[in-house]
Amino acid sequence: MHRDGPPHPAGTHGPATIAELADRLRLFAEERDWQQFHTPKNLAMALSGEVGELLAELQWLTPQESARVMVDPVAGGRVRAEMGDVMIYLVRLADVLGIDLVQAATDKLTDAARRYPVERVRGSAAKALDT
Amino acid sequence: MHRDGPPHPAGTHGPATIAELADRLRLFAEERDWQQFHTPKNLAMALSGEVGELLAELQWLTPQESARVMVDPVAGGRVRAEMGDVMIYLVRLADVLGIDLVQAATDKLTDAARRYPVERVRGSAAKALDT
Amino acid sequence: MHRDGPPHPAGTHGPATIAELADRLRLFAEERDWQQFHTPKNLAMALSGEVGELLAELQWLTPQESARVMVDPVAGGRVRAEMGDVMIYLVRLADVLGIDLVQAATDKLTDAARRYPVERVRGSAAKALDT
Amino acid sequence: MHRDGPPHPAGTHGPATIAELADRLRLFAEERDWQQFHTPKNLAMALSGEVGELLAELQWLTPQESARVMVDPVAGGRVRAEMGDVMIYLVRLADVLGIDLVQAATDKLTDAARRYPVERVRGSAAKALDT
């Protein structure tokens, strides 16, 4: 698996952390007087719309094709763009709601580890990271 | 806006960064032999399912009620839990695809700033952070 | 509320019923040898993608603006097109799975009427057609 | 492919057509004074939520397993229930917007037939019923 470069130091090329991204998104909205449109309902709908666009990039692929989608520069670029859009709205929504996304995810993961102990669920088709 | 506490240092309470969360999610899947289920198609569907559950928490609220949803401990807890689930699948999917989420989001934001210069779009109802 | 014309008799202008639409969709797929792509997973992802596109048409509108969206020919035309796409995939998926959509909906509605008797829930903000 | 019984005549077991289902859904909402919650935005969000629940029933299945999901009474029952919920919100939303779903779908299908003539696209992995 390849990564697309090391994280950029803050303030040079762009945000390297979620908090910096959230700040840039907030500034982007404020500069354009768009906060009025950024109610949690609207942001959740926008998030849902972008996830829909992401699924559209994968919907006709077989599971194996989907696993290789990033190899093709055109298809991979489109998937990366949609993932970027999803991240934009998720981070913006979390910022408006005052939620720490990594902490919220970690708390759910801790629950899941408790509900699905390794010995009990190993290899089971019933659940896979279900929270 | 309140935040739910300072980020936790790595290795003590849990991941503080996306990369650490991605590592923990990968380990969670590997321990249970669940990677077989984590094709990009499946993870995208799971992401979509969790976004649906998030929307279900907001769907009957007015925009103003949605802006205050975190004030109620029960409703707010449910929203935070769903945001955590969405984050889990987004980070896991990005890890499987080899995509840096913050960088992908930043690149889209840079595009958006170019397409929607402040002078031209300030306050306009036509678009709001549309990417 | 206005409707866009009486249902068309079968075989003249196009399908008037779900069953006829399902038949036309099946033929459309078969003629192009596309059934191989129409697994329930893929069709469910396509359905999700189209619902995302529908939400994108409404996401920045206030509730009142959304109630009037069909008045504007351009915005209304886009909403109608997305509703058509959602219907296409829902009907195609139901056909592949062998599900009668109206009957399935009716059964859920009967359940909902039992769980939410009028006297108990009238006007309540807690639920609204929740199934 | 099996169907789950003949359509029921109107007024005996339940609606047999979309129009009758729409009428029953409208009455259900009116009796409970819930129309206030049925703005197009809210109904679209509810639709999205139910599609998410449908995807959750299929997300961990292989394409082949998804093609057989209706064989298992428990899994099949859950899929049918979610399809019913999706249909409920799609029909209710169409009714509130004044859109004829079958006609809207038919119009999109006619477009698609024109854009994807059989000779040109037969068997192609590029598109499959894309509208």
Coordinates of C-alpha atoms in Angstrom, one line a residue:
Chain A
M1 CA 0.0 0.0 0.0
H2 CA 1.5 3.4 -0.9
R3 CA 0.7 6.7 0.7
D4 CA 0.5 9.9 -1.2
G5 CA 3.4 11.7 0.5
P6 CA 4.3 12.6 4.1
P7 CA 2.0 14.9 6.0
H8 CA 2.7 18.6 5.3
P9 CA 3.9 20.7 8.2
A10 CA 1.3 23.1 9.4
G11 CA 1.3 26.4 7.8
T12 CA 3.5 25.6 4.8
H13 CA 1.5 23.5 2.3
G14 CA -1.8 23.1 4.1
P15 CA -3.3 21.5 7.1
A16 CA -1.7 18.3 8.4
T17 CA -4.2 17.6 11.1
I18 CA -8.0 17.4 11.3
A19 CA -8.0 20.5 13.6
E20 CA -6.2 22.6 11.0
L21 CA -8.5 21.3 8.3
A22 CA -11.5 22.2 10.4
D23 CA -10.1 25.7 10.9
R24 CA -9.6 26.2 7.2
L25 CA -13.1 24.9 6.4
R26 CA -14.6 27.3 9.0
L27 CA -12.6 30.2 7.5
F28 CA -13.7 29.2 4.0
A29 CA -17.4 29.4 5.1
E30 CA -17.0 32.6 7.0
E31 CA -15.2 34.4 4.3
R32 CA -18.1 33.7 2.0
D33 CA -20.8 34.2 4.6
W34 CA -22.0 30.7 4.1
Q35 CA -22.3 29.7 7.7
Q36 CA -26.0 30.3 7.5
F37 CA -26.2 27.2 5.2
H38 CA -24.1 25.1 7.5
T39 CA -26.8 23.8 9.8
P40 CA -26.1 20.2 11.0
K41 CA -29.0 19.0 8.9
N42 CA -27.6 20.6 5.7
L43 CA -24.1 19.4 6.4
A44 CA -25.4 15.9 7.1
M45 CA -27.3 15.9 3.8
A46 CA -24.2 17.2 1.9
L47 CA -22.1 14.4 3.5
S48 CA -24.7 11.9 2.4
G49 CA -24.6 13.3 -1.1
E50 CA -20.8 13.0 -1.3
V51 CA -20.9 9.4 0.0
G52 CA -23.4 8.7 -2.8
E53 CA -20.9 10.1 -5.3
L54 CA -18.2 7.9 -3.8
L55 CA -20.3 4.8 -4.1
A56 CA -21.1 5.7 -7.7
E57 CA -17.4 5.3 -8.5
L58 CA -17.4 1.7 -7.2
Q59 CA -20.8 0.4 -7.9
W60 CA -20.2 -1.5 -11.1
L61 CA -16.8 -2.9 -10.1
T62 CA -16.3 -6.5 -8.8
P63 CA -14.8 -6.7 -5.3
Q64 CA -11.4 -7.5 -6.9
E65 CA -11.6 -4.5 -9.3
S66 CA -12.6 -2.3 -6.4
A67 CA -9.4 -3.4 -4.5
R68 CA -7.3 -2.3 -7.5
V69 CA -9.2 0.9 -8.3
M70 CA -6.3 3.2 -7.2
V71 CA -4.0 1.7 -9.8
D72 CA -5.8 3.4 -12.6
P73 CA -4.9 7.1 -12.5
V74 CA -8.3 8.3 -13.8
A75 CA -10.5 6.0 -11.6
G76 CA -8.2 6.4 -8.7
G77 CA -8.2 10.2 -9.0
R78 CA -12.0 10.2 -9.0
V79 CA -12.2 8.0 -5.9
R80 CA -9.6 10.2 -4.1
A81 CA -11.6 13.3 -5.0
E82 CA -14.8 11.9 -3.6
M83 CA -13.0 10.7 -0.4
G84 CA -11.7 14.3 -0.1
D85 CA -15.3 15.7 -0.4
V86 CA -16.6 13.2 2.2
M87 CA -13.8 14.2 4.6
I88 CA -14.6 17.9 4.0
Y89 CA -18.2 17.6 5.1
L90 CA -17.5 15.1 7.9
V91 CA -14.9 17.4 9.5
R92 CA -17.1 20.5 8.9
L93 CA -20.1 18.8 10.5
A94 CA -18.0 17.6 13.5
D95 CA -16.6 21.1 14.0
V96 CA -20.1 22.7 13.9
L97 CA -21.3 20.1 16.4
G98 CA -18.2 20.2 18.6
I99 CA -17.3 16.6 18.2
D100 CA -13.8 15.2 18.2
L101 CA -13.9 12.7 15.4
V102 CA -10.9 10.6 16.3
Q103 CA -12.0 10.3 19.9
A104 CA -15.6 9.4 19.0
A105 CA -14.3 6.7 16.6
T106 CA -11.9 5.4 19.2
D107 CA -14.7 5.1 21.8
K108 CA -16.8 3.1 19.3
L109 CA -13.8 0.9 18.5
T110 CA -13.3 0.2 22.2
D111 CA -16.9 -0.9 22.5
A112 CA -16.6 -3.0 19.4
A113 CA -13.5 -4.8 20.8
R114 CA -15.5 -5.6 23.9
R115 CA -18.6 -6.9 22.0
Y116 CA -16.5 -8.9 19.5
P117 CA -13.7 -10.5 21.4
V118 CA -11.2 -12.1 19.0
E119 CA -11.7 -15.7 20.2
R120 CA -15.4 -15.6 19.6
V121 CA -15.6 -13.9 16.2
R122 CA -12.4 -14.8 14.4
G123 CA -13.2 -15.2 10.7
S124 CA -16.9 -15.2 11.2
A125 CA -19.0 -14.0 8.2
A126 CA -21.6 -12.7 10.6
K127 CA -20.0 -9.4 11.5
A128 CA -17.0 -7.4 10.3
L129 CA -16.2 -4.3 12.3
D130 CA -19.9 -3.9 13.0
T131 CA -20.5 -1.1 15.5
Chain B
M1 CA -18.6 25.5 20.8
H2 CA -17.2 23.1 23.3
R3 CA -14.8 20.3 22.5
D4 CA -14.8 17.0 24.3
G5 CA -11.4 17.2 25.9
P6 CA -7.8 17.6 24.6
P7 CA -6.4 15.0 22.2
H8 CA -5.1 11.9 24.0
P9 CA -1.3 11.2 23.7
A10 CA -0.7 8.2 21.6
G11 CA -0.5 4.9 23.4
T12 CA -2.1 6.1 26.7
H13 CA -5.8 6.5 26.2
G14 CA -6.1 5.8 22.4
P15 CA -5.1 7.2 19.1
A16 CA -4.8 11.0 18.8
T17 CA -4.3 11.0 15.0
I18 CA -5.9 9.5 12.0
A19 CA -2.8 7.4 11.3
E20 CA -3.0 5.9 14.7
L21 CA -6.7 5.3 14.4
A22 CA -6.1 3.6 11.0
D23 CA -3.5 1.3 12.6
R24 CA -5.8 0.3 15.4
L25 CA -8.6 -0.4 12.9
R26 CA -6.3 -2.5 10.7
L27 CA -5.2 -4.5 13.8
F28 CA -8.8 -4.9 14.9
A29 CA -9.7 -6.4 11.5
E30 CA -6.5 -8.6 11.3
E31 CA -7.0 -10.1 14.8
R32 CA -10.4 -11.2 13.8
D33 CA -9.5 -12.3 10.3
W34 CA -12.0 -9.9 8.9
Q35 CA -9.8 -8.3 6.2
Q36 CA -11.5 -10.6 3.7
F37 CA -14.7 -8.6 4.2
H38 CA -13.0 -5.2 3.9
T39 CA -13.0 -4.8 0.2
P40 CA -13.4 -1.2 -0.8
K41 CA -17.0 -1.9 -2.1
N42 CA -18.0 -3.4 1.3
L43 CA -16.4 -0.6 3.3
A44 CA -18.0 2.0 1.1
M45 CA -21.4 0.3 1.7
A46 CA -20.8 0.2 5.4
L47 CA -19.8 3.9 5.3
S48 CA -23.1 4.7 3.5
G49 CA -25.0 2.7 6.1
E50 CA -23.5 4.6 9.0
V51 CA -24.2 8.0 7.3
G52 CA -27.8 6.8 6.9
E53 CA -27.9 6.2 10.7
L54 CA -26.5 9.6 11.3
L55 CA -29.2 11.2 9.2
A56 CA -31.8 9.3 11.0
E57 CA -30.8 11.2 14.2
L58 CA -31.4 14.5 12.5
Q59 CA -34.2 13.9 10.0
W60 CA -37.2 15.1 12.0
L61 CA -35.5 18.1 13.7
T62 CA -35.9 21.6 12.4
P63 CA -32.6 23.3 11.4
Q64 CA -32.6 25.2 14.7
E65 CA -33.2 22.0 16.7
S66 CA -30.4 20.3 14.8
A67 CA -28.0 23.1 15.8
R68 CA -28.8 22.4 19.4
V69 CA -28.8 18.6 19.3
M70 CA -25.6 18.2 21.2
V71 CA -27.1 20.0 24.2
D72 CA -29.3 17.0 25.0
P73 CA -27.1 14.3 26.5
V74 CA -29.2 11.4 25.0
A75 CA -29.6 12.8 21.5
G76 CA -26.1 14.3 21.5
G77 CA -24.7 10.9 22.6
R78 CA -26.4 9.2 19.7
V79 CA -25.1 11.7 17.2
R80 CA -21.6 11.4 18.5
A81 CA -21.8 7.6 18.3
E82 CA -22.9 7.7 14.7
M83 CA -20.2 10.3 13.8
G84 CA -17.7 7.9 15.4
D85 CA -19.0 5.0 13.2
V86 CA -18.8 7.1 10.1
M87 CA -15.2 8.1 10.9
I88 CA -14.3 4.4 11.6
Y89 CA -15.4 3.3 8.1
L90 CA -14.0 6.4 6.3
V91 CA -10.6 6.0 7.9
R92 CA -10.6 2.2 7.3
L93 CA -11.6 2.7 3.7
A94 CA -8.9 5.4 3.2
D95 CA -6.3 3.1 4.7
V96 CA -7.3 0.1 2.4
L97 CA -7.1 2.4 -0.6
G98 CA -3.9 4.2 0.5
I99 CA -5.5 7.7 0.6
D100 CA -4.4 10.5 2.9
L101 CA -7.8 11.9 3.9
V102 CA -6.6 15.3 5.2
Q103 CA -4.5 15.8 2.0
A104 CA -7.3 14.8 -0.3
A105 CA -9.7 17.1 1.5
T106 CA -7.2 20.0 1.4
D107 CA -6.7 19.5 -2.3
K108 CA -10.5 19.8 -2.9
L109 CA -10.7 22.8 -0.7
T110 CA -7.9 24.5 -2.7
D111 CA -10.0 23.8 -5.8
A112 CA -13.1 25.1 -4.2
A113 CA -11.4 28.4 -3.1
R114 CA -10.4 28.9 -6.8
R115 CA -13.8 28.2 -8.2
Y116 CA -15.7 30.2 -5.6
P117 CA -13.6 33.4 -5.0
V118 CA -14.9 35.3 -2.0
E119 CA -15.9 38.5 -3.9
R120 CA -18.1 36.6 -6.3
V121 CA -20.0 34.2 -4.0
R122 CA -20.3 36.0 -0.7
G123 CA -23.6 35.1 0.9
S124 CA -25.0 33.5 -2.2
A125 CA -27.6 30.9 -1.7
A126 CA -26.5 29.1 -4.8
K127 CA -23.6 27.2 -3.4
A128 CA -22.1 26.6 0.0
L129 CA -18.8 24.7 0.2
D130 CA -19.9 22.9 -2.9
T131 CA -17.1 20.8 -4.3
Chain C
M1 CA -50.5 19.7 -5.3
H2 CA -50.4 19.0 -9.0
R3 CA -49.7 15.8 -10.8
D4 CA -47.9 15.6 -14.0
G5 CA -50.7 14.0 -16.0
P6 CA -52.8 10.8 -15.9
P7 CA -51.0 7.4 -15.9
H8 CA -50.3 6.3 -19.4
P9 CA -52.0 3.1 -20.6
A10 CA -49.6 0.2 -21.0
G11 CA -48.0 -0.2 -24.3
T12 CA -48.8 3.3 -25.7
H13 CA -46.6 5.9 -24.0
G14 CA -44.8 3.7 -21.6
P15 CA -45.4 1.7 -18.4
A16 CA -48.2 2.8 -16.1
T17 CA -47.4 0.3 -13.4
I18 CA -44.4 -0.8 -11.4
A19 CA -44.6 -4.3 -13.0
E20 CA -44.4 -2.9 -16.5
L21 CA -41.5 -0.6 -15.5
A22 CA -39.7 -3.6 -14.0
D23 CA -40.2 -5.6 -17.2
R24 CA -38.8 -2.7 -19.3
L25 CA -35.8 -2.4 -16.9
R26 CA -35.1 -6.1 -17.2
L27 CA -35.3 -6.0 -21.0
F28 CA -33.0 -2.9 -21.0
A29 CA -30.4 -4.8 -19.0
E30 CA -30.8 -8.0 -21.0
E31 CA -30.5 -6.3 -24.4
R32 CA -27.1 -4.8 -23.3
D33 CA -25.9 -8.0 -21.5
W34 CA -25.7 -5.9 -18.3
Q35 CA -27.4 -8.4 -15.9
Q36 CA -24.0 -9.5 -14.8
F37 CA -23.6 -6.1 -13.1
H38 CA -27.0 -6.2 -11.5
T39 CA -26.2 -8.1 -8.4
P40 CA -28.2 -6.9 -5.4
K41 CA -25.1 -5.4 -3.9
N42 CA -24.4 -3.3 -7.0
L43 CA -28.0 -2.3 -7.4
A44 CA -28.2 -1.2 -3.7
M45 CA -25.0 0.8 -4.2
A46 CA -26.5 2.4 -7.3
L47 CA -29.7 3.2 -5.4
S48 CA -27.6 4.8 -2.7
G49 CA -25.7 6.9 -5.2
E50 CA -28.9 8.2 -6.8
V51 CA -30.4 9.1 -3.4
G52 CA -27.2 11.0 -2.7
E53 CA -27.8 13.0 -5.9
L54 CA -31.3 13.7 -4.9
L55 CA -30.2 15.0 -1.5
A56 CA -27.7 17.2 -3.3
E57 CA -30.6 19.0 -5.0
L58 CA -32.1 19.9 -1.6
Q59 CA -29.2 20.2 0.8
W60 CA -28.8 24.0 0.8
L61 CA -32.5 24.9 0.7
T62 CA -34.5 25.9 3.8
P63 CA -37.4 23.6 4.6
Q64 CA -39.7 26.2 3.1
E65 CA -37.7 26.5 -0.1
S66 CA -37.6 22.7 -0.4
A67 CA -41.4 22.7 -0.2
R68 CA -41.5 25.0 -3.2
V69 CA -38.7 23.4 -5.2
M70 CA -41.0 22.0 -7.9
V71 CA -42.2 25.6 -8.8
D72 CA -38.9 26.4 -10.4
P73 CA -38.7 24.5 -13.7
V74 CA -35.0 24.0 -13.6
A75 CA -34.7 22.9 -10.0
G76 CA -37.9 21.0 -10.2
G77 CA -36.8 19.2 -13.3
R78 CA -33.6 18.1 -11.6
V79 CA -35.4 16.8 -8.6
R80 CA -37.8 14.9 -10.8
A81 CA -34.9 13.4 -12.8
E82 CA -33.2 12.2 -9.6
M83 CA -36.5 10.8 -8.2
G84 CA -36.8 8.9 -11.5
D85 CA -33.3 7.5 -11.1
V86 CA -34.0 6.4 -7.6
M87 CA -37.2 4.7 -8.7
I88 CA -35.3 2.9 -11.5
Y89 CA -32.9 1.3 -9.2
L90 CA -35.4 0.5 -6.5
V91 CA -37.7 -1.2 -8.9
R92 CA -34.8 -3.0 -10.6
L93 CA -33.5 -4.2 -7.2
A94 CA -36.9 -5.3 -6.1
D95 CA -37.4 -7.3 -9.4
V96 CA -34.0 -9.0 -9.0
L97 CA -34.8 -9.9 -5.4
G98 CA -38.4 -10.9 -6.1
I99 CA -40.0 -8.4 -3.8
D100 CA -43.4 -6.7 -4.3
L101 CA -42.6 -3.1 -3.3
V102 CA -46.1 -1.9 -2.7
Q103 CA -46.9 -5.0 -0.6
A104 CA -43.7 -4.7 1.4
A105 CA -44.4 -1.0 2.1
T106 CA -48.0 -1.7 3.0
D107 CA -46.9 -4.4 5.5
K108 CA -44.5 -1.9 7.2
L109 CA -47.3 0.7 7.2
T110 CA -49.6 -1.7 9.0
D111 CA -46.9 -2.3 11.6
A112 CA -46.4 1.4 12.0
A113 CA -50.1 2.1 12.5
R114 CA -50.0 -0.5 15.3
R115 CA -46.9 0.9 17.0
Y116 CA -48.0 4.5 16.7
P117 CA -51.7 4.6 17.4
V118 CA -53.2 8.0 16.6
E119 CA -54.3 8.9 20.2
R120 CA -50.9 8.3 21.6
V121 CA -48.6 10.1 19.0
R122 CA -50.7 12.9 17.5
G123 CA -48.5 15.9 16.8
S124 CA -45.5 14.5 18.7
A125 CA -42.1 15.7 17.6
A126 CA -40.6 12.3 18.7
K127 CA -41.6 10.3 15.6
A128 CA -43.0 10.9 12.2
L129 CA -43.8 7.9 10.1
D130 CA -40.9 6.2 11.8
T131 CA -40.7 2.5 10.8
Chain D
M1 CA -37.7 -15.6 -9.3
H2 CA -40.8 -15.9 -7.1
R3 CA -43.2 -13.0 -6.3
D4 CA -44.9 -12.7 -2.9
G5 CA -48.4 -13.2 -4.1
P6 CA -50.9 -11.4 -6.4
P7 CA -51.6 -7.7 -5.9
H8 CA -54.3 -7.2 -3.3
P9 CA -57.5 -5.5 -4.5
A10 CA -57.9 -2.0 -3.1
G11 CA -59.7 -1.7 0.1
T12 CA -59.5 -5.3 1.1
H13 CA -56.0 -6.2 2.2
G14 CA -54.3 -2.9 1.3
P15 CA -53.2 -0.8 -1.6
A16 CA -52.3 -2.5 -4.9
T17 CA -51.0 0.6 -6.6
I18 CA -48.6 3.4 -5.8
A19 CA -51.4 5.9 -5.8
E20 CA -53.3 4.0 -3.2
L21 CA -50.2 3.6 -1.1
A22 CA -49.6 7.3 -1.4
D23 CA -53.1 8.0 -0.2
R24 CA -52.7 5.7 2.8
L25 CA -49.4 7.3 3.7
R26 CA -50.9 10.8 3.5
L27 CA -53.8 9.7 5.7
F28 CA -51.4 8.1 8.2
A29 CA -49.5 11.4 8.5
E30 CA -52.6 13.6 8.7
E31 CA -54.2 11.5 11.4
R32 CA -51.2 11.9 13.5
D33 CA -50.7 15.6 12.7
W34 CA -47.2 14.7 11.3
Q35 CA -47.4 16.6 8.0
Q36 CA -45.4 19.4 9.7
F37 CA -42.4 17.0 9.7
H38 CA -42.8 15.9 6.1
T39 CA -41.0 18.7 4.4
P40 CA -39.1 17.4 1.3
K41 CA -35.8 17.9 3.1
N42 CA -36.9 15.7 6.0
L43 CA -38.4 13.0 3.8
A44 CA -35.3 12.9 1.6
M45 CA -33.2 12.5 4.8
A46 CA -35.5 9.7 6.0
L47 CA -35.2 8.1 2.6
S48 CA -31.5 8.2 2.8
G49 CA -31.6 6.7 6.3
E50 CA -33.6 3.8 5.1
V51 CA -31.4 3.1 2.1
G52 CA -28.5 3.1 4.6
E53 CA -30.3 0.4 6.6
L54 CA -30.9 -1.6 3.4
L55 CA -27.2 -1.4 2.5
A56 CA -26.3 -2.6 6.0
E57 CA -28.1 -5.9 5.3
L58 CA -26.0 -6.5 2.2
Q59 CA -22.6 -4.9 3.0
W60 CA -20.7 -8.0 4.2
L61 CA -22.1 -10.4 1.7
T62 CA -20.3 -11.5 -1.4
P63 CA -22.1 -10.6 -4.7
Q64 CA -23.2 -14.3 -4.9
E65 CA -24.4 -14.4 -1.3
S66 CA -26.3 -11.2 -2.0
A67 CA -28.0 -12.8 -5.0
R68 CA -29.3 -15.6 -2.7
V69 CA -30.2 -13.4 0.3
M70 CA -34.0 -13.9 -0.1
V71 CA -33.6 -17.7 0.3
D72 CA -32.9 -17.2 4.0
P73 CA -36.1 -16.4 5.8
V74 CA -34.5 -14.2 8.4
A75 CA -32.1 -12.3 6.2
G76 CA -34.7 -12.1 3.4
G77 CA -37.3 -10.8 5.8
R78 CA -35.0 -8.0 6.9
V79 CA -34.2 -7.0 3.3
R80 CA -37.9 -7.0 2.4
A81 CA -38.6 -4.8 5.5
E82 CA -36.0 -2.3 4.5
M83 CA -37.2 -2.3 0.9
G84 CA -40.7 -1.5 2.3
D85 CA -39.3 1.4 4.3
V86 CA -37.5 2.8 1.3
M87 CA -40.6 2.6 -0.7
I88 CA -42.7 4.3 2.0
Y89 CA -40.5 7.3 2.0
L90 CA -40.0 7.5 -1.7
V91 CA -43.7 7.4 -2.4
R92 CA -44.4 9.9 0.4
L93 CA -41.8 12.3 -0.9
A94 CA -43.1 11.9 -4.5
D95 CA -46.6 12.6 -3.3
V96 CA -45.5 15.8 -1.3
L97 CA -43.6 17.0 -4.4
G98 CA -46.4 16.0 -6.9
I99 CA -44.2 13.7 -8.9
D100 CA -45.4 10.6 -10.7
L101 CA -42.6 8.1 -9.9
V102 CA -43.3 5.6 -12.7
Q103 CA -43.5 8.4 -15.3
A104 CA -40.3 10.0 -14.0
A105 CA -38.5 6.7 -14.2
T106 CA -39.8 5.9 -17.6
D107 CA -38.6 9.3 -18.9
K108 CA -35.1 8.6 -17.6
L109 CA -35.1 5.1 -19.1
T110 CA -36.1 6.5 -22.4
D111 CA -33.1 8.9 -22.2
A112 CA -30.8 6.0 -21.1
A113 CA -31.9 3.9 -24.1
R114 CA -31.0 6.8 -26.4
R115 CA -27.6 7.4 -24.8
Y116 CA -26.7 3.7 -24.5
P117 CA -27.8 2.1 -27.8
V118 CA -27.6 -1.7 -27.6
E119 CA -25.1 -2.1 -30.4
R120 CA -22.6 0.3 -28.8
V121 CA -22.6 -0.8 -25.2
R122 CA -23.5 -4.5 -25.1
G123 CA -21.6 -6.3 -22.3
S124 CA -19.5 -3.2 -21.5
A125 CA -18.2 -2.9 -18.0
A126 CA -18.2 0.8 -18.3
K127 CA -21.8 1.5 -17.6
A128 CA -24.8 -0.6 -16.5
L129 CA -28.2 1.2 -16.5
D130 CA -26.3 4.5 -15.7
T131 CA -28.7 7.4 -15.9

